[in-house]
Coordinates of C-alpha atoms and ligand atoms in Angstrom, one line a residue:
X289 CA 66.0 84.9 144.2
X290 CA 64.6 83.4 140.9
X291 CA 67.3 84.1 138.1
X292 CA 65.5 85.2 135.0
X293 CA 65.7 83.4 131.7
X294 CA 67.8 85.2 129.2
X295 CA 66.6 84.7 125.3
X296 CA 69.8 83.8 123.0
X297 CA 69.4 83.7 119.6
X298 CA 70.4 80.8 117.4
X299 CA 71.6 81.1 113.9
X300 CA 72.8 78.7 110.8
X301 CA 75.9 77.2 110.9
X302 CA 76.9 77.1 107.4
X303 CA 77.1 80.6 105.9
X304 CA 78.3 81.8 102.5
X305 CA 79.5 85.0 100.3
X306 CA 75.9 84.6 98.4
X307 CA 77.3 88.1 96.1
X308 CA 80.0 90.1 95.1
X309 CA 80.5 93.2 94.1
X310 CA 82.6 96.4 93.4
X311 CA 83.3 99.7 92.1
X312 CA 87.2 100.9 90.9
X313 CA 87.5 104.5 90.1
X314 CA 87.3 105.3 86.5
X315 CA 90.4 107.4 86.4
X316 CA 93.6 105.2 85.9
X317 CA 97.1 106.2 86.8
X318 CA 100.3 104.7 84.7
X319 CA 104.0 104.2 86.9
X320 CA 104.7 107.1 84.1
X321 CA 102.4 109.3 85.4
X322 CA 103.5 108.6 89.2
X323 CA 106.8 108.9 88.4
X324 CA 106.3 112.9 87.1
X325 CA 106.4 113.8 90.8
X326 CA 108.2 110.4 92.1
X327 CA 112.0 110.1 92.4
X328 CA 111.3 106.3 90.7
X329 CA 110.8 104.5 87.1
X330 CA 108.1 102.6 85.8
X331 CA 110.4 99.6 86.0
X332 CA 111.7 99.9 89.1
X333 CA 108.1 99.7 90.6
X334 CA 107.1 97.1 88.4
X335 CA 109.8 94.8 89.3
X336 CA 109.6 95.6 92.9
X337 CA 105.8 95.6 93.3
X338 CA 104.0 93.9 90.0
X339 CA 102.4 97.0 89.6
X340 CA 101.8 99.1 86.4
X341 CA 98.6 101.0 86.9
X342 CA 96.5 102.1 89.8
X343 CA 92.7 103.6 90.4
X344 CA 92.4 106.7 91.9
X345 CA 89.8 109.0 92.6
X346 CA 88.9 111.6 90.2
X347 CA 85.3 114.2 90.2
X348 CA 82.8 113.9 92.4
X349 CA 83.8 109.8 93.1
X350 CA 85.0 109.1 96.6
X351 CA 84.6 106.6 99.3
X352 CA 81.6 107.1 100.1
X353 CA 80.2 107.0 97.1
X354 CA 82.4 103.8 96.0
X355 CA 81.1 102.2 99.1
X356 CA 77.0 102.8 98.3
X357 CA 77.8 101.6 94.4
X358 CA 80.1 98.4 95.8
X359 CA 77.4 97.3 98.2
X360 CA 74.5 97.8 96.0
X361 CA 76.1 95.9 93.1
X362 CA 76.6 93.1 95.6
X363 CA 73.0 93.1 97.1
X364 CA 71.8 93.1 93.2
X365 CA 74.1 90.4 92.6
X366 CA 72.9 88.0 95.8
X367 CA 69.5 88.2 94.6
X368 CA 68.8 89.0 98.1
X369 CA 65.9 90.9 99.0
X370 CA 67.8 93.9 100.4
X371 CA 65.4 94.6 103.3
X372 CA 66.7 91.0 104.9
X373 CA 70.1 92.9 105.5
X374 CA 70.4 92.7 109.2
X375 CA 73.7 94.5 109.5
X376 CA 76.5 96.2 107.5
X377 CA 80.7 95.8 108.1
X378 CA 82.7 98.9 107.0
X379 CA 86.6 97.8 106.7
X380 CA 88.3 100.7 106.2
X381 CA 91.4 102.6 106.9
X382 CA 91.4 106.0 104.9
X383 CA 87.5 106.7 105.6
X384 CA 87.7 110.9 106.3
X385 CA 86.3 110.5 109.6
X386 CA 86.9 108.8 113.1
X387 CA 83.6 110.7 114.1
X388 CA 81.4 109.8 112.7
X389 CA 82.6 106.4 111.8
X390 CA 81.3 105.7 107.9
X391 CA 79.4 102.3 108.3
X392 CA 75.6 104.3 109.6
X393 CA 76.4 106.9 106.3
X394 CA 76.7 103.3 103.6
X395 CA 73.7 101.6 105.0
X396 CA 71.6 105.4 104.9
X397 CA 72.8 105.7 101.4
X398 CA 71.9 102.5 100.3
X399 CA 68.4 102.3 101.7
X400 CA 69.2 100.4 104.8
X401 CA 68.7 103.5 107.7
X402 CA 68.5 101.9 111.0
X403 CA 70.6 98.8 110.7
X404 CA 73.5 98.2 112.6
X405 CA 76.6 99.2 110.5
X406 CA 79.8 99.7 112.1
X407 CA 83.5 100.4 110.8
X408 CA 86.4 97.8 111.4
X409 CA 90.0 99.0 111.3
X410 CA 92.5 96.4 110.8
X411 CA 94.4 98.1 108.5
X412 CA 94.8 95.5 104.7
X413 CA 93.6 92.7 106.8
X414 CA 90.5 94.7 107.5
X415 CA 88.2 92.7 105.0
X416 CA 89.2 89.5 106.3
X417 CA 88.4 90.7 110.0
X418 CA 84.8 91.8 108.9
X419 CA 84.3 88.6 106.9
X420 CA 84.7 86.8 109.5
X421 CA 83.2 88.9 112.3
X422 CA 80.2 88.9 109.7
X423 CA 80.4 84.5 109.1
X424 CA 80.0 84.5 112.9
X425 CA 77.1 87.0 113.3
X426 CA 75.2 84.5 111.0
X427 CA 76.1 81.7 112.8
X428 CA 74.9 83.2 116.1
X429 CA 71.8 84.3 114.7
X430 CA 72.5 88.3 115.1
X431 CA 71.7 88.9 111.6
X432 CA 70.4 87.0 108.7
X433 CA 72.3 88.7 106.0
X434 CA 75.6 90.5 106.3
X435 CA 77.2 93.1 104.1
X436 CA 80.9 93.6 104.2
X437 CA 82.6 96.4 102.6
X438 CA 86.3 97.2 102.1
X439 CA 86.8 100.9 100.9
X440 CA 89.7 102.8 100.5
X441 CA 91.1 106.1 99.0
X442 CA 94.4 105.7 99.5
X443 CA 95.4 108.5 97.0
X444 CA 94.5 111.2 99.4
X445 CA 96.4 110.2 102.4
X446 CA 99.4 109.5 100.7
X447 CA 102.4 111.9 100.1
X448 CA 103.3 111.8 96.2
X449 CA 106.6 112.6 96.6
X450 CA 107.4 109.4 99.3
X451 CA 109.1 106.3 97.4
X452 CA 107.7 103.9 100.7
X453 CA 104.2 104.4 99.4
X454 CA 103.3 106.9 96.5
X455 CA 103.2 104.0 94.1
X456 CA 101.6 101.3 95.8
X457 CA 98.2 102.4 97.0
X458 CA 95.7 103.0 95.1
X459 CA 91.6 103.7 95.2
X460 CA 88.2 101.2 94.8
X461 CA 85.8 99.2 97.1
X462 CA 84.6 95.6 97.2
X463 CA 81.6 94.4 99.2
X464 CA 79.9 90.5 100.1
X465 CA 76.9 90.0 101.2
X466 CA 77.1 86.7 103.8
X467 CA 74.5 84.2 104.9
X468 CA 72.8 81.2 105.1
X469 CA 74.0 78.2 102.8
X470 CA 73.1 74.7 102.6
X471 CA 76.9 73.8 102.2
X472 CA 79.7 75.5 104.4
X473 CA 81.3 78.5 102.3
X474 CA 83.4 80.2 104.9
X475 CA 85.9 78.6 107.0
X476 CA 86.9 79.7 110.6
X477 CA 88.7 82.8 110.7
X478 CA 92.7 82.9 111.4
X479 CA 93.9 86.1 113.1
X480 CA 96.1 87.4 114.7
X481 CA 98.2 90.7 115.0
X482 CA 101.7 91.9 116.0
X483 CA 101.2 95.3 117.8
X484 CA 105.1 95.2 118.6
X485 CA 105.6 96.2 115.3
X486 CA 103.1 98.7 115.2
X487 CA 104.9 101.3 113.8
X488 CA 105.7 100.0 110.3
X489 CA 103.0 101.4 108.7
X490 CA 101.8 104.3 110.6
X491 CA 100.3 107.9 109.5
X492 CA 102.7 111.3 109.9
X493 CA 100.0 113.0 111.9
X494 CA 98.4 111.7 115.3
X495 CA 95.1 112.4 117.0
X496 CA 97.2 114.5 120.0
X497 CA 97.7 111.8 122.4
X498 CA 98.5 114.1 125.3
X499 CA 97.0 117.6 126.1
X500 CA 100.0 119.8 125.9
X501 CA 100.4 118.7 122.1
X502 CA 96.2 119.3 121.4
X503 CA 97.0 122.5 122.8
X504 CA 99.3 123.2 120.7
X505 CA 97.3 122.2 117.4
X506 CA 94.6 124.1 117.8
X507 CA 96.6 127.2 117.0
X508 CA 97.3 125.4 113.3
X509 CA 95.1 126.0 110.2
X510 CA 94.8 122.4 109.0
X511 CA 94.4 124.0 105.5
X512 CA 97.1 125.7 105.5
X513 CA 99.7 123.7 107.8
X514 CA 100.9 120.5 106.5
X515 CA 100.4 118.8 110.3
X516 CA 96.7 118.8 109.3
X517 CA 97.4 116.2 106.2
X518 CA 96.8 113.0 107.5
X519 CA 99.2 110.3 105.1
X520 CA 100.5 107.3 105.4
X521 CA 104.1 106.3 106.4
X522 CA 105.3 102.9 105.6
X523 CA 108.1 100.7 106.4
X524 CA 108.0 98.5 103.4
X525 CA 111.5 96.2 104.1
X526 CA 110.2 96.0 107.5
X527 CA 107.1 94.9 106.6
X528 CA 107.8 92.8 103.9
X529 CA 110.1 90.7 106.5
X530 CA 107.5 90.7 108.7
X531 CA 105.0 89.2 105.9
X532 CA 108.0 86.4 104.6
X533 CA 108.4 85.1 108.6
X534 CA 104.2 85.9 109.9
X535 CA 102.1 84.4 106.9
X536 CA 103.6 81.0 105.8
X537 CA 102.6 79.8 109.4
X538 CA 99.2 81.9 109.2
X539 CA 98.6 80.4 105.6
X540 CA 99.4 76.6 106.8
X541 CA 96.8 77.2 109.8
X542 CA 93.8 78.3 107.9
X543 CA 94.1 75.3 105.9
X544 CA 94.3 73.4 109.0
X545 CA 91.3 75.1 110.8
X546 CA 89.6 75.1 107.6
X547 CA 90.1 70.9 107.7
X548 CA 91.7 71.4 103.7
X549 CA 94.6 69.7 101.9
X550 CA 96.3 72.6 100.0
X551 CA 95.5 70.7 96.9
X552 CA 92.0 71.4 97.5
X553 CA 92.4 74.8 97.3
X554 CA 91.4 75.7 94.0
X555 CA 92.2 79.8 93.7
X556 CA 94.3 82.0 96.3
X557 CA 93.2 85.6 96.9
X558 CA 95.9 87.3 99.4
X559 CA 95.6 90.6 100.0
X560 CA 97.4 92.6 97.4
X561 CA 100.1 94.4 98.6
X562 CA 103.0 93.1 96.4
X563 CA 103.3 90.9 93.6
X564 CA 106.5 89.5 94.9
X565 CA 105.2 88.2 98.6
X566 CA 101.8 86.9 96.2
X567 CA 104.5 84.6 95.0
X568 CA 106.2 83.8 97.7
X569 CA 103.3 83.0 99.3
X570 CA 102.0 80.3 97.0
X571 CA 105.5 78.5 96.2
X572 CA 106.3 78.0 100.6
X573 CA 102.6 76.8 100.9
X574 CA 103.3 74.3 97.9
X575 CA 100.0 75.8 96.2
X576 CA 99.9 74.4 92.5
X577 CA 101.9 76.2 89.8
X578 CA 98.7 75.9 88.1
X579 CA 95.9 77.5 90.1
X580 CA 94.8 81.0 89.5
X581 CA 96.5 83.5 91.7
X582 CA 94.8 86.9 92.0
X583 CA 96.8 89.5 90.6
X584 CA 94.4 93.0 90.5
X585 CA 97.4 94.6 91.8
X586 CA 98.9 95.1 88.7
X587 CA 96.3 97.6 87.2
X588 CA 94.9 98.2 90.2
X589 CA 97.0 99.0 93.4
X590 CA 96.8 98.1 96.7
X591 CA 93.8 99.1 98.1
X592 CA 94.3 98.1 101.6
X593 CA 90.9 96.7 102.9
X594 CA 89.3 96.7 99.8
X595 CA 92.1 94.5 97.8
X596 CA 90.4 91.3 98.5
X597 CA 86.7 91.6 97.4
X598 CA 88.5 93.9 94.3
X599 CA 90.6 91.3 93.6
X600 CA 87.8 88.0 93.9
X601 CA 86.0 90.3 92.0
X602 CA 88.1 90.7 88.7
X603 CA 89.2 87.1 89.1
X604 CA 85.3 86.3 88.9
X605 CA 84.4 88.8 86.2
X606 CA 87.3 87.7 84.0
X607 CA 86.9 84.0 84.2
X608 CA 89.9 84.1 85.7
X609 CA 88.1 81.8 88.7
X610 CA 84.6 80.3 89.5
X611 CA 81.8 80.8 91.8
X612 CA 81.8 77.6 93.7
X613 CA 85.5 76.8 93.4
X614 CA 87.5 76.8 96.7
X615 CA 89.8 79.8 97.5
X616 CA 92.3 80.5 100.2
X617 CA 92.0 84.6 101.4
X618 CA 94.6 85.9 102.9
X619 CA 94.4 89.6 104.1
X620 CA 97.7 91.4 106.0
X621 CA 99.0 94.9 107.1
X622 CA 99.2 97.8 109.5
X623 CA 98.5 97.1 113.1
X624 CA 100.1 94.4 112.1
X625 CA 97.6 92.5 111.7
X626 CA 96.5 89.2 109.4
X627 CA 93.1 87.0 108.6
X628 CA 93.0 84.3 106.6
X629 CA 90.2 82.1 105.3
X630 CA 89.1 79.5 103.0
X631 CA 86.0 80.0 101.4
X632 CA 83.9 79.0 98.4
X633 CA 83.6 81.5 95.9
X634 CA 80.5 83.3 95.6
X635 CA 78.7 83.1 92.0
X636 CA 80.3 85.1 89.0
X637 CA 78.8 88.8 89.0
X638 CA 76.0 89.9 86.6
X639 CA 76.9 94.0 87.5
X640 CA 80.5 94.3 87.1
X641 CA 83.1 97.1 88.0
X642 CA 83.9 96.6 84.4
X643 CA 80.7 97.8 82.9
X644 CA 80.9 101.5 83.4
X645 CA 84.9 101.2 82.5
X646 CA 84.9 100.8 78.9
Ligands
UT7_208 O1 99.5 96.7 102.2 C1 100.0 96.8 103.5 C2 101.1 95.9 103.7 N1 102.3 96.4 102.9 C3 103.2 95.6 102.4 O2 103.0 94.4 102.5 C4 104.3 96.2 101.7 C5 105.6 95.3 101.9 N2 106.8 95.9 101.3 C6 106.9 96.0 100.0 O3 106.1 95.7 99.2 C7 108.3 96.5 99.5 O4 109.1 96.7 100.6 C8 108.3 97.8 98.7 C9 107.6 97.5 97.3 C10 107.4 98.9 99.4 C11 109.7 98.3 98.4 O5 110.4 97.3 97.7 P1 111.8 96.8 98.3 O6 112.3 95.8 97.4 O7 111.6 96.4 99.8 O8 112.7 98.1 98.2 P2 113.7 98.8 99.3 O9 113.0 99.7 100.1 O10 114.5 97.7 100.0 O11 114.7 99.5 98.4 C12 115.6 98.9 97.4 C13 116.4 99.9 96.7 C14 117.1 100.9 97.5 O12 118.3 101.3 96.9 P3 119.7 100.6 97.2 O13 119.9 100.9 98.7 O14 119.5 99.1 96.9 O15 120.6 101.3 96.3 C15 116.2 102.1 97.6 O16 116.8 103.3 97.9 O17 115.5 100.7 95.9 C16 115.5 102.1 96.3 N3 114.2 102.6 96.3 C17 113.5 103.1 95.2 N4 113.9 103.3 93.9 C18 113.0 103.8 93.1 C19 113.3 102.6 97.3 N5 112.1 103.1 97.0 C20 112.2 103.4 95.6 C21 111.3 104.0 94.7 N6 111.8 104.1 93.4 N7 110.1 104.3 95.0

């Protein structure tokens, strides 16, 4: 028997973020204006969570449409010929549907029908996960050019009345394209997830797991029941332990992996969740009083999946950081789940988020 020879393909090893970009909703939300319908104050949340505004959804904007306006900013901002996009990532947690997954409805509206586009759910680590999922797809030679993009609308699967999470989240997406580069841009991923704690940030409302309790469903009107409102439950102690005793050792290993001294990292990007673990984070790692620390969180929420890209996004827009300066990523949440990186920043957006803010 002859075995036949397979083809494998063969990619580049250095890849990059080549451009950013984003969308944030246009309607913004003061701690006052959470608090109307929240047992809470604008300084208690504040000093608990850095935050003082969010973005949510307002109109005809939603994730979808975030998602098309995020990616296409991006592809504008590469200077990529978009018709070299070999595949789009979808990191998502709050997309309206399972079935059908949103990545296939992105790459239609953005003029890329017939590519492979996918979602990945790994809950606020979820960029991180399809960064690096999209780094190796390069590398392998699967696709030339891959866009990743983290979109959320956390607004509508929250409860406004719970104090775990109707002030935290809020709405926006942030997309990358990745490719070939003549340096090295994006590091080796560090992953991992802790499914023993799964249940510290959950949802109220399952997919029936067994048949008796589908049964019993499909006598409810999901517009009229309150079973049929997916939101999110959260933990937040819980988690926040979780984050204080999980990422210090997660932070130290992407610099190892990554072959960096922390002094070489010029910019940390974690995934913003709370202003107070941001902090944390960069004093146990012995990051540089100095160095810019992204902090879209305070006017913008936490947007899950899409906190990252938001957040190197406003850094980048602001002059806050640099394309080509060296940044530490650091994405965590439901699942639980982490990924870290360290990358180089991609180059300073021409189309902003800003632009159509005023
Ligand atoms: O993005 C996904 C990953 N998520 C995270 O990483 C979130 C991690 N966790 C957190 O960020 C924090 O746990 C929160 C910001 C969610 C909450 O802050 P906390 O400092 O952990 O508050 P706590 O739940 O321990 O509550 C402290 C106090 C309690 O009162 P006593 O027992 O000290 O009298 C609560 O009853 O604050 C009270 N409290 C509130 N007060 C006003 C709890 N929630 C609220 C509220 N407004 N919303």
């Amino acid at each position: 028997m002859t075995v036949a020879k397979i083809a494998a393909n063969t990619g580049h090893q250095n890849v990059a973020m080549l451009g950013i970009g984003a969308c944030r909703p246009s309607r913004l939300v003061s701690n006052h204006e959470v608090c109307k319908v929240l047992d809470s104050t604008d300084e208690w949340i504040f000093e608990r969570s850095g935050i003082r505004n969010r973005r949510w959804i307002s109109g005809d904007e939603s994730a979808r449409s975030m998602a098309a306006t995020a990616a296409e900013r991006a592809i504008a901002n590469s200077g990529i010929d978009k018709e070299k996009i070999g595949a789009l990532i979808l990191a998502t947690n709050s997309w309206k549907t399972k079935i059908p997954h949103g990545g296939p409805i992105i790459a239609y509206d953005i003029g890329l029908n017939g590519i492979p586009a996918y979602d990945v759910a790994a809950g606020c680590g979820g960029f991180g996960y399809g960064l690096g999922i999209a780094a190796d797809t390069v590398r392998a030679g699967s696709a030339q050019y891959v866009l990743v993009v983290g979109v959320e609308t956390m607004s509508v699967v929250m409860e406004p009345t719970d104090r775990n999470t109707a002030f935290i989240f809020g709405d926006g997406a942030g997309a990358v394209v990745v490719g070939p580069s003549e340096e090295n841009g994006i590091s080796p991923t560090v992953w991992g997830s802790d499914g023993e704690n799964a249940e510290a940030i959950g949802q109220n409302y399952d997919i029936p797991e067994y048949m008796d309790r589908a049964q019993e469903y499909q006598h409810k009107d999901p517009a009229t029941d309150p079973v049929g409102r997916m939101v999110v439950t959260m933990q937040g102690p819980r988690v926040f332990r979780w984050a204080a005793i999980t990422l210090p050792k997660a932070l130290s290993s992407v610099l190892d992996t990554a072959g960096v001294a922390v002094n070489d990292i010029e910019v940390f990007v974690p995934h913003q969740a709370n202003a107070r673990i941001n902090e944390l984070m960069k004093q146990n790692l012995g990051l540089a009083d100095d160095i810019p620390m992204a902090n879209d969180i305070e006017n913008t929420g936490n947007t899950s999946a899409a906190s990252i890209p938001l957040a190197m996004e406003e850094m980048l827009a602001t002059g806050k950081a640099k394309g080509g300066q060296t940044a530490l990523l650091l994405g965590f949440g439901a699942g639980l789940s982490y990924a870290g990186a360290v990358v180089t920043l991609p180059p300073a957006p021409e189309v902003t988020s800003f632009d159509d803010l005023g």
